[in-house]
Coordinates of C-alpha atoms and ligand atoms in Angstrom, one line a residue:
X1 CA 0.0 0.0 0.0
X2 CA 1.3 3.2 -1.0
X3 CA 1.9 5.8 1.7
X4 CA -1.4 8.1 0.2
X5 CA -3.7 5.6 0.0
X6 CA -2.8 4.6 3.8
X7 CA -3.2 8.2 4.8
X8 CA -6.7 8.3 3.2
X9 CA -8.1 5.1 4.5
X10 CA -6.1 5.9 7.8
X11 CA -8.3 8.8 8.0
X12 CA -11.3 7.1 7.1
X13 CA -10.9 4.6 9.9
X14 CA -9.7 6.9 12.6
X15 CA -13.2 8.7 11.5
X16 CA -14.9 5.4 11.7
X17 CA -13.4 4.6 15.2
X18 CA -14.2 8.0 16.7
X19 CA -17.9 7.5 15.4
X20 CA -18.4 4.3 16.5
X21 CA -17.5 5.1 20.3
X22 CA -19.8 8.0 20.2
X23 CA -22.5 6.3 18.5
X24 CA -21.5 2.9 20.0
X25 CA -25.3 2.6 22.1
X26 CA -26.5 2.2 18.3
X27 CA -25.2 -1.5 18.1
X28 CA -27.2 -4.4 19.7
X29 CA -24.2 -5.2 22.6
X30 CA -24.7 -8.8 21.9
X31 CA -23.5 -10.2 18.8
X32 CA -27.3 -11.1 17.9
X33 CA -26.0 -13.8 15.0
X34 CA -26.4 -17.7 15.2
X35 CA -23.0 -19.8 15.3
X36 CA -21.9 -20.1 11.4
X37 CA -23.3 -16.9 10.5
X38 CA -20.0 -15.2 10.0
X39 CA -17.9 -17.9 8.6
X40 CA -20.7 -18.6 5.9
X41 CA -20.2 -15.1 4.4
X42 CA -16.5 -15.9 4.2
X43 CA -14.8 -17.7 1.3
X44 CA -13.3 -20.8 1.7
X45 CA -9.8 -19.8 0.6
X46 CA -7.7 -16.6 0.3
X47 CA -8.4 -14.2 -2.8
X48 CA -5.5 -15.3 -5.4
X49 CA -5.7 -11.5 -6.7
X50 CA -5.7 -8.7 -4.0
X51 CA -8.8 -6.4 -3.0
X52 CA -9.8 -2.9 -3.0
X53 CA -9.1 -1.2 0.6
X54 CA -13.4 -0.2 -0.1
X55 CA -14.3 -3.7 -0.9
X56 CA -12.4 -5.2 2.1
X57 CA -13.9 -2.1 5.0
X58 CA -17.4 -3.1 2.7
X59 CA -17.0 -6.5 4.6
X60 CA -15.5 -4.9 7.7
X61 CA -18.9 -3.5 7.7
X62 CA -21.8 -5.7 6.3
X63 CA -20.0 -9.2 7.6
X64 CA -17.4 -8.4 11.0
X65 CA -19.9 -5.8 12.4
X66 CA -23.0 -7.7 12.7
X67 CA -20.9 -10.7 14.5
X68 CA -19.2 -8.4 17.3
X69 CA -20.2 -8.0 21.1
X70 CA -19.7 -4.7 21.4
X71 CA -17.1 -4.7 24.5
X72 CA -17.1 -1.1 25.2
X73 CA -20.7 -0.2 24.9
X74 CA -22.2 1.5 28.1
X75 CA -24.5 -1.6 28.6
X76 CA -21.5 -4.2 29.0
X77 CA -22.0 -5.6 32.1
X78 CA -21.0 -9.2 31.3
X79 CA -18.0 -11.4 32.8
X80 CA -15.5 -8.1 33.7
X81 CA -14.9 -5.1 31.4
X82 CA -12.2 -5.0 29.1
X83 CA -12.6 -0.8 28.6
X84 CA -10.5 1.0 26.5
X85 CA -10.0 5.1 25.6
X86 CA -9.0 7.1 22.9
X87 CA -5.3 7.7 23.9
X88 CA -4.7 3.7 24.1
X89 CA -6.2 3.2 20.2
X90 CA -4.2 6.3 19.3
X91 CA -1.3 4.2 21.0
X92 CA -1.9 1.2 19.8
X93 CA -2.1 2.6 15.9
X94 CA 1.3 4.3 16.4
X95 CA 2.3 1.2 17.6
X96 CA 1.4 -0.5 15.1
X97 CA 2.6 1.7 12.7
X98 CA 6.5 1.0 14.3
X99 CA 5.8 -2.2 14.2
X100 CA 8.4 -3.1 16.8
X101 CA 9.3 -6.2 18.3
X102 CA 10.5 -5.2 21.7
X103 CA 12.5 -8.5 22.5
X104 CA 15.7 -7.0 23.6
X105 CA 17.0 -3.4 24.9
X106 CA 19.2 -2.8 21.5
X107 CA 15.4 -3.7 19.5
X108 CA 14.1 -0.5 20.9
X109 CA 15.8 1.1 23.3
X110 CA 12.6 3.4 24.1
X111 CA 10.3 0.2 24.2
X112 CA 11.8 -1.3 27.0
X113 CA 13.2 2.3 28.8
X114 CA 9.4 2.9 28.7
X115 CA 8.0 0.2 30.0
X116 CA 10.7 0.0 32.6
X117 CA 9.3 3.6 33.3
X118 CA 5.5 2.9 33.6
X119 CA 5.5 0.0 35.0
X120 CA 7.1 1.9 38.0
X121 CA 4.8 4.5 37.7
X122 CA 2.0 1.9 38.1
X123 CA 3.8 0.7 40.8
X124 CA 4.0 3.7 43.0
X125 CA 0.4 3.8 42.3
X126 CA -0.7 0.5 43.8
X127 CA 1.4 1.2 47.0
X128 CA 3.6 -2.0 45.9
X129 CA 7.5 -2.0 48.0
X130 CA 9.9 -0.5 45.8
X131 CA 11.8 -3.8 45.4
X132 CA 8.7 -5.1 43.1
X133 CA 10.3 -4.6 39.6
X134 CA 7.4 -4.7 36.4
X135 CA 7.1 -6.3 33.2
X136 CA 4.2 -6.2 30.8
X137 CA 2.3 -9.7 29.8
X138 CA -0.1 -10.3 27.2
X139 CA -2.5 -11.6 29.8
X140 CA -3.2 -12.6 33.8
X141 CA -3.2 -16.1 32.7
X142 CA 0.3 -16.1 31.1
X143 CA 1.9 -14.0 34.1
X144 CA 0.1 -16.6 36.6
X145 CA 2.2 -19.1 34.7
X146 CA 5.3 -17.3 34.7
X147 CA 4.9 -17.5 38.8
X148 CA 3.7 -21.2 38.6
X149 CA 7.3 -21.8 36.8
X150 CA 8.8 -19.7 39.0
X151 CA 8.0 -21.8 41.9
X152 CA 8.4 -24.8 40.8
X153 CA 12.5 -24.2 39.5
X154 CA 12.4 -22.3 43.1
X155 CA 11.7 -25.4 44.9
X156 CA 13.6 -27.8 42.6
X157 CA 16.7 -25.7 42.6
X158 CA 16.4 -25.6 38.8
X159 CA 16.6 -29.4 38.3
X160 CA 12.9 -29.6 36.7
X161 CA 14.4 -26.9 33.5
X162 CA 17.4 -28.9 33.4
X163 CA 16.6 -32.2 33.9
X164 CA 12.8 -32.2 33.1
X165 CA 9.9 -33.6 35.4
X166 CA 10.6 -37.1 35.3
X167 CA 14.2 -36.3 36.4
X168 CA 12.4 -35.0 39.6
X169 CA 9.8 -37.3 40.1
X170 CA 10.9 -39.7 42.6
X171 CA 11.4 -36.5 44.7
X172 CA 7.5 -35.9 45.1
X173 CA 4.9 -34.3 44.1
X174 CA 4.7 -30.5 43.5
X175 CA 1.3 -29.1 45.3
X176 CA 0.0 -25.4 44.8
X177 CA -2.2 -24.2 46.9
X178 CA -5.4 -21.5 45.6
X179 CA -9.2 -21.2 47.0
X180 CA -12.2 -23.1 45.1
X181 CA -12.7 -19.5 43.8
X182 CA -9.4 -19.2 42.1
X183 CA -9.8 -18.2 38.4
X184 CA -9.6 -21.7 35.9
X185 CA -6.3 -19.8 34.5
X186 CA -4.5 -21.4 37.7
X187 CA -5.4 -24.7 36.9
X188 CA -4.6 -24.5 33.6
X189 CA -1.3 -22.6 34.5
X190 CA -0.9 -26.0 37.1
X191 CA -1.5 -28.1 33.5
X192 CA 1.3 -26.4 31.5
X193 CA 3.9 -26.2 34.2
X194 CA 3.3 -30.1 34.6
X195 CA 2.4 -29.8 37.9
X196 CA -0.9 -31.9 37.4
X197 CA -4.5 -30.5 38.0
X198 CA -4.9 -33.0 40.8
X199 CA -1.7 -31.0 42.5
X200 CA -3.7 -28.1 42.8
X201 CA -5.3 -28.0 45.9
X202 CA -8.6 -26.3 46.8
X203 CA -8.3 -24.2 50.0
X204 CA -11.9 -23.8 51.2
X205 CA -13.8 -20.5 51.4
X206 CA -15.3 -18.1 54.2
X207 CA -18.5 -16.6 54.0
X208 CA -17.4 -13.8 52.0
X209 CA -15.8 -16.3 49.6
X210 CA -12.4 -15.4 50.2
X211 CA -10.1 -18.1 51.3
X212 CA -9.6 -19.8 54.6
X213 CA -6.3 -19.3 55.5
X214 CA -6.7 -22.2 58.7
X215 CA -7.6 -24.5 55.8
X216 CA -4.4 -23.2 54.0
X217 CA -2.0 -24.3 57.0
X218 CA -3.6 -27.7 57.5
X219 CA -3.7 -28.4 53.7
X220 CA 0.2 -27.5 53.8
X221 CA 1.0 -29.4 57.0
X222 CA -0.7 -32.5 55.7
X223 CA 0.9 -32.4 52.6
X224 CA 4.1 -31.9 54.1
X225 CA 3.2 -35.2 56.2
X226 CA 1.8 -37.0 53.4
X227 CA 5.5 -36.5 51.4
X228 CA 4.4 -33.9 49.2
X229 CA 6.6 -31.1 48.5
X230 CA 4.0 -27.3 49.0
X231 CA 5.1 -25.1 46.0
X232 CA 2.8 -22.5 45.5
X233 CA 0.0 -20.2 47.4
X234 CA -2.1 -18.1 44.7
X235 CA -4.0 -15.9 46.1
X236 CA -6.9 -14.1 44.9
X237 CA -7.7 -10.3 45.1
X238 CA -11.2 -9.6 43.4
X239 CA -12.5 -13.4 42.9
X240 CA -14.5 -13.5 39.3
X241 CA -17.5 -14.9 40.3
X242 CA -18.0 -12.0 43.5
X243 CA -14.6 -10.1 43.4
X244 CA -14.0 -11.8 47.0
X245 CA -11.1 -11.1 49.0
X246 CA -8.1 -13.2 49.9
X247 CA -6.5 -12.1 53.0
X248 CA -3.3 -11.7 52.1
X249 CA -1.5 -11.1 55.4
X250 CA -1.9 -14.5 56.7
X251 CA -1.6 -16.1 53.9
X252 CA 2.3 -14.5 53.1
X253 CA 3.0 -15.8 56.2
X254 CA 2.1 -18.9 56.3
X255 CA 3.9 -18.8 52.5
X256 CA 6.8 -17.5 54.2
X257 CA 6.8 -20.6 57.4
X258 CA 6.4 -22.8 54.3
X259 CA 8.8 -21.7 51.9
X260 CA 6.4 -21.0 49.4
X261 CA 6.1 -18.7 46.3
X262 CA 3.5 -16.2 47.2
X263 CA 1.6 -15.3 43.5
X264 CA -1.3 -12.5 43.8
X265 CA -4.1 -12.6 40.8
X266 CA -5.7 -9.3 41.1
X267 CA -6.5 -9.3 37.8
X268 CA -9.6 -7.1 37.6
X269 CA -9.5 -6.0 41.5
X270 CA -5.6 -4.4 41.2
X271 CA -6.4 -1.3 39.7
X272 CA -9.0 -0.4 41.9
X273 CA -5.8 -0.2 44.4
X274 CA -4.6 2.9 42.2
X275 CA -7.6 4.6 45.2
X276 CA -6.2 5.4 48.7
X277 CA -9.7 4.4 50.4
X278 CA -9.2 0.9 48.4
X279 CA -5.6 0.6 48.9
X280 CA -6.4 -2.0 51.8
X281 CA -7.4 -4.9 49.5
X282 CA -3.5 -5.5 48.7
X283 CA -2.9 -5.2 52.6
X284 CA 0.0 -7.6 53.2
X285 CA 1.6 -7.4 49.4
X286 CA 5.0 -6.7 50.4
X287 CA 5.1 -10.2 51.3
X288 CA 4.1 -11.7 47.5
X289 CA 6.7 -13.2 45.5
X290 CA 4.4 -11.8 42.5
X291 CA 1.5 -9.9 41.9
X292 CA -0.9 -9.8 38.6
X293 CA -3.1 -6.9 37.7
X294 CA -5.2 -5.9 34.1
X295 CA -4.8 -2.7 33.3
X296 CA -6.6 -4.1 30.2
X297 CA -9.7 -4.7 32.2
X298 CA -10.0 -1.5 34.3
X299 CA -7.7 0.9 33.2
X300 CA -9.0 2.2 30.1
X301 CA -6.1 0.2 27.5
X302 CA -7.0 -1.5 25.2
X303 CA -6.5 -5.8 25.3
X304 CA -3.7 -6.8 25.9
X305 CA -2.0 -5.5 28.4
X306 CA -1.3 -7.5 31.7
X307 CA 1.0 -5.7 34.3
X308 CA 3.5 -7.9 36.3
X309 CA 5.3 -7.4 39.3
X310 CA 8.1 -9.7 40.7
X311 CA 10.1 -9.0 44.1
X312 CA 13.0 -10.9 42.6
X313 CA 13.3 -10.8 38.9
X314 CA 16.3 -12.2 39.0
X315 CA 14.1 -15.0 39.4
X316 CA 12.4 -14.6 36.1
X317 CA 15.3 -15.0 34.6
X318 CA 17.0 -17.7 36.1
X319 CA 13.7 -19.7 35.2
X320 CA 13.4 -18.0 31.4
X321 CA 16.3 -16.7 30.2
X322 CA 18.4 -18.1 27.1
X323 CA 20.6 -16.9 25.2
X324 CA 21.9 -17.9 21.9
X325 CA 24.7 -16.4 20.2
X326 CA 22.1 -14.5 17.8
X327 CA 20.2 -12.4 20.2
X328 CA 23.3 -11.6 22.8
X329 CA 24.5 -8.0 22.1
X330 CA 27.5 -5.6 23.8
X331 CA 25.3 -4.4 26.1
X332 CA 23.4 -7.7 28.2
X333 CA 25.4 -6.9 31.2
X334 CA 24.3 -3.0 31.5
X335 CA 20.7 -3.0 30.2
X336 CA 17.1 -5.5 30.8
X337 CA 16.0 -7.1 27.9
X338 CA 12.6 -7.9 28.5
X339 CA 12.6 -11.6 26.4
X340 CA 14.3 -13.2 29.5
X341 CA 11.5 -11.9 31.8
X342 CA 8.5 -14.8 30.7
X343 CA 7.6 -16.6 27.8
X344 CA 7.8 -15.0 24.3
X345 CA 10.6 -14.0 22.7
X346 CA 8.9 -11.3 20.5
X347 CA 7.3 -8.8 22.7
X348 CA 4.6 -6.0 21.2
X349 CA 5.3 -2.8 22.5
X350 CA 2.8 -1.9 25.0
X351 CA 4.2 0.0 27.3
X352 CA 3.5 2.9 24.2
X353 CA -0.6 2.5 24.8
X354 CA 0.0 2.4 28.9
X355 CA 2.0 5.9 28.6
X356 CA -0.4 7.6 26.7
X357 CA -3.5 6.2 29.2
X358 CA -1.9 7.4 32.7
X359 CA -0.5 10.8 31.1
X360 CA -3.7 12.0 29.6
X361 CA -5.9 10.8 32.6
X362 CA -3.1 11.4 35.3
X363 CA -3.6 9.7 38.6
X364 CA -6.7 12.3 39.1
X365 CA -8.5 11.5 36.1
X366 CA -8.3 7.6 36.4
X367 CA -9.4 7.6 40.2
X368 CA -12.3 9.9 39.3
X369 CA -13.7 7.1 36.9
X370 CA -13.2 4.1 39.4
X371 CA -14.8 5.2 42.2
X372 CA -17.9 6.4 40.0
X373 CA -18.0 2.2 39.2
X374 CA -17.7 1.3 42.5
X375 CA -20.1 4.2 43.4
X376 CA -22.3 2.6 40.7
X377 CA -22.5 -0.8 42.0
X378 CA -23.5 0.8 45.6
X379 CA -26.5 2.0 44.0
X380 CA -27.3 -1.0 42.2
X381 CA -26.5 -3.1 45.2
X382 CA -28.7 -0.8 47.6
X383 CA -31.7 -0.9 45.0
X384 CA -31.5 -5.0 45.0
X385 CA -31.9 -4.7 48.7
X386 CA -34.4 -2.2 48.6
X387 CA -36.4 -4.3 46.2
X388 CA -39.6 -7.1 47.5
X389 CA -38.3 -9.8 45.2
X390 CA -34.2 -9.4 43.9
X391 CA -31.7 -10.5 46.7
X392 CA -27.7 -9.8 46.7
X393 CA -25.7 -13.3 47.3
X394 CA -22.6 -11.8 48.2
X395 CA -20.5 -8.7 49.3
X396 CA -19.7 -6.1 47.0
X397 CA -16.3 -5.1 47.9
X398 CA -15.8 -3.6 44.2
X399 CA -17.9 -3.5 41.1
X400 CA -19.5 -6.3 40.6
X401 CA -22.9 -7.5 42.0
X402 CA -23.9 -11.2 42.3
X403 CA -27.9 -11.8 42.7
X404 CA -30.9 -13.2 42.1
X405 CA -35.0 -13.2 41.9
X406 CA -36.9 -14.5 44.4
X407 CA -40.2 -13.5 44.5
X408 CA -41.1 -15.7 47.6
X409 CA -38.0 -13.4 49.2
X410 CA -38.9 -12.7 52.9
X411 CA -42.4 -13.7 52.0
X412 CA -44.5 -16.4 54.6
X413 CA -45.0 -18.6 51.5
X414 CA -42.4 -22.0 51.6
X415 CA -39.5 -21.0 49.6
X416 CA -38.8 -21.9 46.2
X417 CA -36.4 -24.7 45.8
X418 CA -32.8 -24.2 44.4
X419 CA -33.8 -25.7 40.9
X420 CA -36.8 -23.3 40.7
X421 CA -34.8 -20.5 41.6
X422 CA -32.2 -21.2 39.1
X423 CA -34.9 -21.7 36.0
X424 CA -35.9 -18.2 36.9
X425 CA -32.7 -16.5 36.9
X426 CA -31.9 -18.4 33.8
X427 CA -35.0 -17.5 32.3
X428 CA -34.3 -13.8 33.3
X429 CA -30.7 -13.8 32.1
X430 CA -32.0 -15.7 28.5
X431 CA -34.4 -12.7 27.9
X432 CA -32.5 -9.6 28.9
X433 CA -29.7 -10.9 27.0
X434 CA -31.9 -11.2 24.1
X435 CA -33.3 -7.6 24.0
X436 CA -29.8 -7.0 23.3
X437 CA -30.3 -3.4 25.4
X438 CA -27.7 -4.9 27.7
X439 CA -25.0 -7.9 28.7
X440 CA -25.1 -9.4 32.0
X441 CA -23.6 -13.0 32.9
X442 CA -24.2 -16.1 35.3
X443 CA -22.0 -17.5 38.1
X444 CA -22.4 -20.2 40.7
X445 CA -21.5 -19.3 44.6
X446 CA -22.3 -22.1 47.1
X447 CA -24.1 -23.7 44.3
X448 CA -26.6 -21.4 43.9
X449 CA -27.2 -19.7 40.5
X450 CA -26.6 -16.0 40.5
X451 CA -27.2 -13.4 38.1
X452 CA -24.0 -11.1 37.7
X453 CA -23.7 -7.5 36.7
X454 CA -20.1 -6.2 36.6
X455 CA -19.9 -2.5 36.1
X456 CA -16.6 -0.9 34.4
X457 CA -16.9 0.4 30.8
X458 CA -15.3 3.7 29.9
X459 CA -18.7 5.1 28.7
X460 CA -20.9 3.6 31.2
X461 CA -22.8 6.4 33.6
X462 CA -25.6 5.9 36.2
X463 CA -28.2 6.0 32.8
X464 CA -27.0 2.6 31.6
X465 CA -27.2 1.1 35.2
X466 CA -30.5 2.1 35.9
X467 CA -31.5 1.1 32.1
X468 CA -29.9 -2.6 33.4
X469 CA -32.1 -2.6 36.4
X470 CA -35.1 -1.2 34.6
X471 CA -34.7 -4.2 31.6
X472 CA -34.5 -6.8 34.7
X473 CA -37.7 -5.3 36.5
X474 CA -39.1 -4.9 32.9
X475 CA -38.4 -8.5 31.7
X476 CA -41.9 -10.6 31.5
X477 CA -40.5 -13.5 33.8
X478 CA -40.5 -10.8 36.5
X479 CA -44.0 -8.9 35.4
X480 CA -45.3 -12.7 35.4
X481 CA -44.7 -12.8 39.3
X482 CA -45.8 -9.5 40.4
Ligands
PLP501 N1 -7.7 -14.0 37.1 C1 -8.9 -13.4 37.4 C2 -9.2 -13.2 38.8 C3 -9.7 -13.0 36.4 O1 -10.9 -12.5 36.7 C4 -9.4 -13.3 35.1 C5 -10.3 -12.9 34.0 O2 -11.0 -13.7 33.4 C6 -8.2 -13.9 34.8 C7 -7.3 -14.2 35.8 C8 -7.7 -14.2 33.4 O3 -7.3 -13.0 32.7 P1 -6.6 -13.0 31.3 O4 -7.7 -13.0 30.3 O5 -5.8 -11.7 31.3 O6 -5.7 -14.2 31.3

């Protein structure tokens, strides 16, 4: 493509993109098509002659537009947001326009200065230690790994990357600890490492869903007894299902009596930290190993964008770094090059679209929009309460709300049983989600079925929320009861 003819459809998109967040309440937030949809409109194989830019953003159009859930419309309320802003696209097209792979220092200098540089700003701003050095990830799920591997050449002195698992073996078993509410990307994490999904062990809950940390210390002891070797603790700070809390204080130290690497998933909940008043959910963080937070969930950049911290990097690299005689340059001793700090070797140069977000925000800006989420899901929270026939099934620490209908709530009638409730709530959940005026999701706490509403879009103001509650009053399952 010749540099014009980008310029010209690089204006028409940027005007596409700016009309498309302002208008972006137009769109149905759920994809409304049926599985095959999309693929059906697309050939079989790649065009043997290339395509007009008009016929190609024709399709963009008529075929991609239909099939997407609009993420970052004001009625998102589904699973956890994943929010962008204008100065992370802006960020992300420059970015793109460099087109730099930002694998070592001497690759681009500025790439990794940067995100040496921001991720220290972020830092400062979650009141981590100083020690806590950042690197960026693609996603929680990869940096969770990083920490599982971590661990486990922590515990085995490096004999499991030298020698592989069956060298260690005979040794015993590897056991990581996490709460039944941990998110499935530990497991899987426990899977890759070749730990084994039946080494992870489920720490039991509280009433507030966060973890027991009594059940932690016995698990641990009888482990230890039974001639298994405790690796790992992951705690959890902002649970999916209910954003519950993991008390971290006892559970670094009993990591610490242990041995154990201390890993902290805060994956949505961290950057609600960036707040003094929430500050306390990382209370007892200076004694993680490593800490995971999203700044691609609720920090206005754009997927991906994973921030994390280790108190040792040097252990990062003792567990991932390699060096071939291609990629070692003059410099290796003097400078970090970010490819020995997880998995990739290429690296996308985020750190540009995470510069851009906390400078035009600043500190004041971002804290502003946060605490009108959480100041959102008060309100919602408090009209559930307030309401004859909705109940709340667990605490709202941050912004997401876990509940239910029950129009026998409080009432003299016998209760519903659990298998009524839940064809209600399903039945709820099926139509809202099919008026397409907003997005909510389903979890299970306890075993019960809950409706979940998880508030944190860019766009989204107290409107959308009460439009949420209004189509969940509104819906005819409801009307049928009252
Ligand atoms: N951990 C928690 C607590 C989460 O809520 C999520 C989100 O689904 C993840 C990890 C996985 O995040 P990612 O998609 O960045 O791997």
């Amino acid at each position: 493509m010749d540099p014009e003819t980008f310029r010209r459809f690089g204006h028409e998109a940027v005007d596409w993109v700016a009309d498309y967040l302002q208008g972006v309440e137009r769109y149905p937030v759920l994809s409304p098509l049926s599985p095959g949809e999309v693929r059906g409109k697309i050939p079989a194989n790649c065009p043997q002659t290339g395509e007009s830019m008009e016929t190609i953003l024709k399709d963009f159009q008529e075929i991609i537009l239909p099939g997407i859930t609009h993420w970052n419309h004001p009625r998102f309320f589904a699973y956890f947001p994943a929010n962008n802003s204008g100065p992370s696209i802006l960020a992300e097209l420059l970015s793109a326009g460099l087109g730099v792979n930002a694998m070592l220092w001497q690759t681009s200098p500025a790439a990794t200065e940067l995100e040496e540089a921001v991720m220290d700003w972020l830092r400062q701003m979650l009141g981590l230690p100083e020690g806590f050095r950042g690197v960026i990830q693609d996603t929680a799920s990869t940096a969770t790994l990083c920490a599982l591997l971590c661990a486990r050449e922590q515990l085995s002195q490096f004999q499991i990357n030298a020698g592989g698992l069956s060298s260690w073996c005979e040794r015993g078993a590897l056991r990581v600890y996490a709460s039944q509410e941990a998110h499935s990307s530990v497991e899987k994490g426990v899977k890759i490492a070749g730990l084994g999904a039946r080494n992870l062990v489920p720490i039991s809950v509280d009433d507030a869903y966060g973890l027991d940390p009594e059940d932690l210390e016995r698990r641990v002891r009888e482990d230890r007894e039974r001639g298994f070797l405790p690796c790992c603790v992951v705690a959890t700070v902002g649970t999916t299902s209910s954003t519950a809390l993991d008390p971290l204080q006892p559970i670094g130290e009993i990591a610490r009596r242990h041995g154990l690497w201390f890993h902290v998933d805060a994956a949505l909940a961290g950057s609600a930290a960036i707040l003094p008043e929430m500050r306390w959910i990382l209370e007892g963080i200076e004694q993680a190993d490593s800490l995971v937070f999203n700044p691609h969930k609720w920090l206005f950049t754009n997927f991906d964008c994973s921030a994390f911290f280790c108190r040792h990097p040097q252990a990062l690299t003792a567990t991932f770094s390699i060096l071939p005689e291609y990629l070692k340059t003059d410099l290796d001793r003097q400078v970090t090059n970010f490819r020995d700090w997880g998995i990739q070797l290429g690296r996308r140069f985020r750190a540009l679209k995470l510069w851009f977000v906390l400078r035009y925000y600043g500190l004041d800006g971002l804290q502003e929009r946060l605490r009108e989420h959480l100041s959102l899901a008060q309100e919602f929270k408090g009209w559930i309460e307030e309401s004859a026939d909705f109940e709340v099934l667990a605490p709202v620490p941050l912004n997401t709300i876990c509940f239910r209908f029950n129009p026998r709530k409080g009432a003299s009638q016998a209760a519903l049983s659990p298998e009524d409730l839940e064809g209600l709530n399903k039945a709820i959940l099926d139509e809202v989600n099919h008026s397409r005026t907003i997005f909510i999701t389903h979890t299970r706490l306890a075993g019960a079925f809950c409706l979940r509403l998880c508030i944190g879009q860019t766009q989204t103001r107290q409107e959308h929320v009460v439009a949420a509650w209004e189509a969940l009053q509104g819906c005819g399952v409801v009307r049928g009861y009252r």
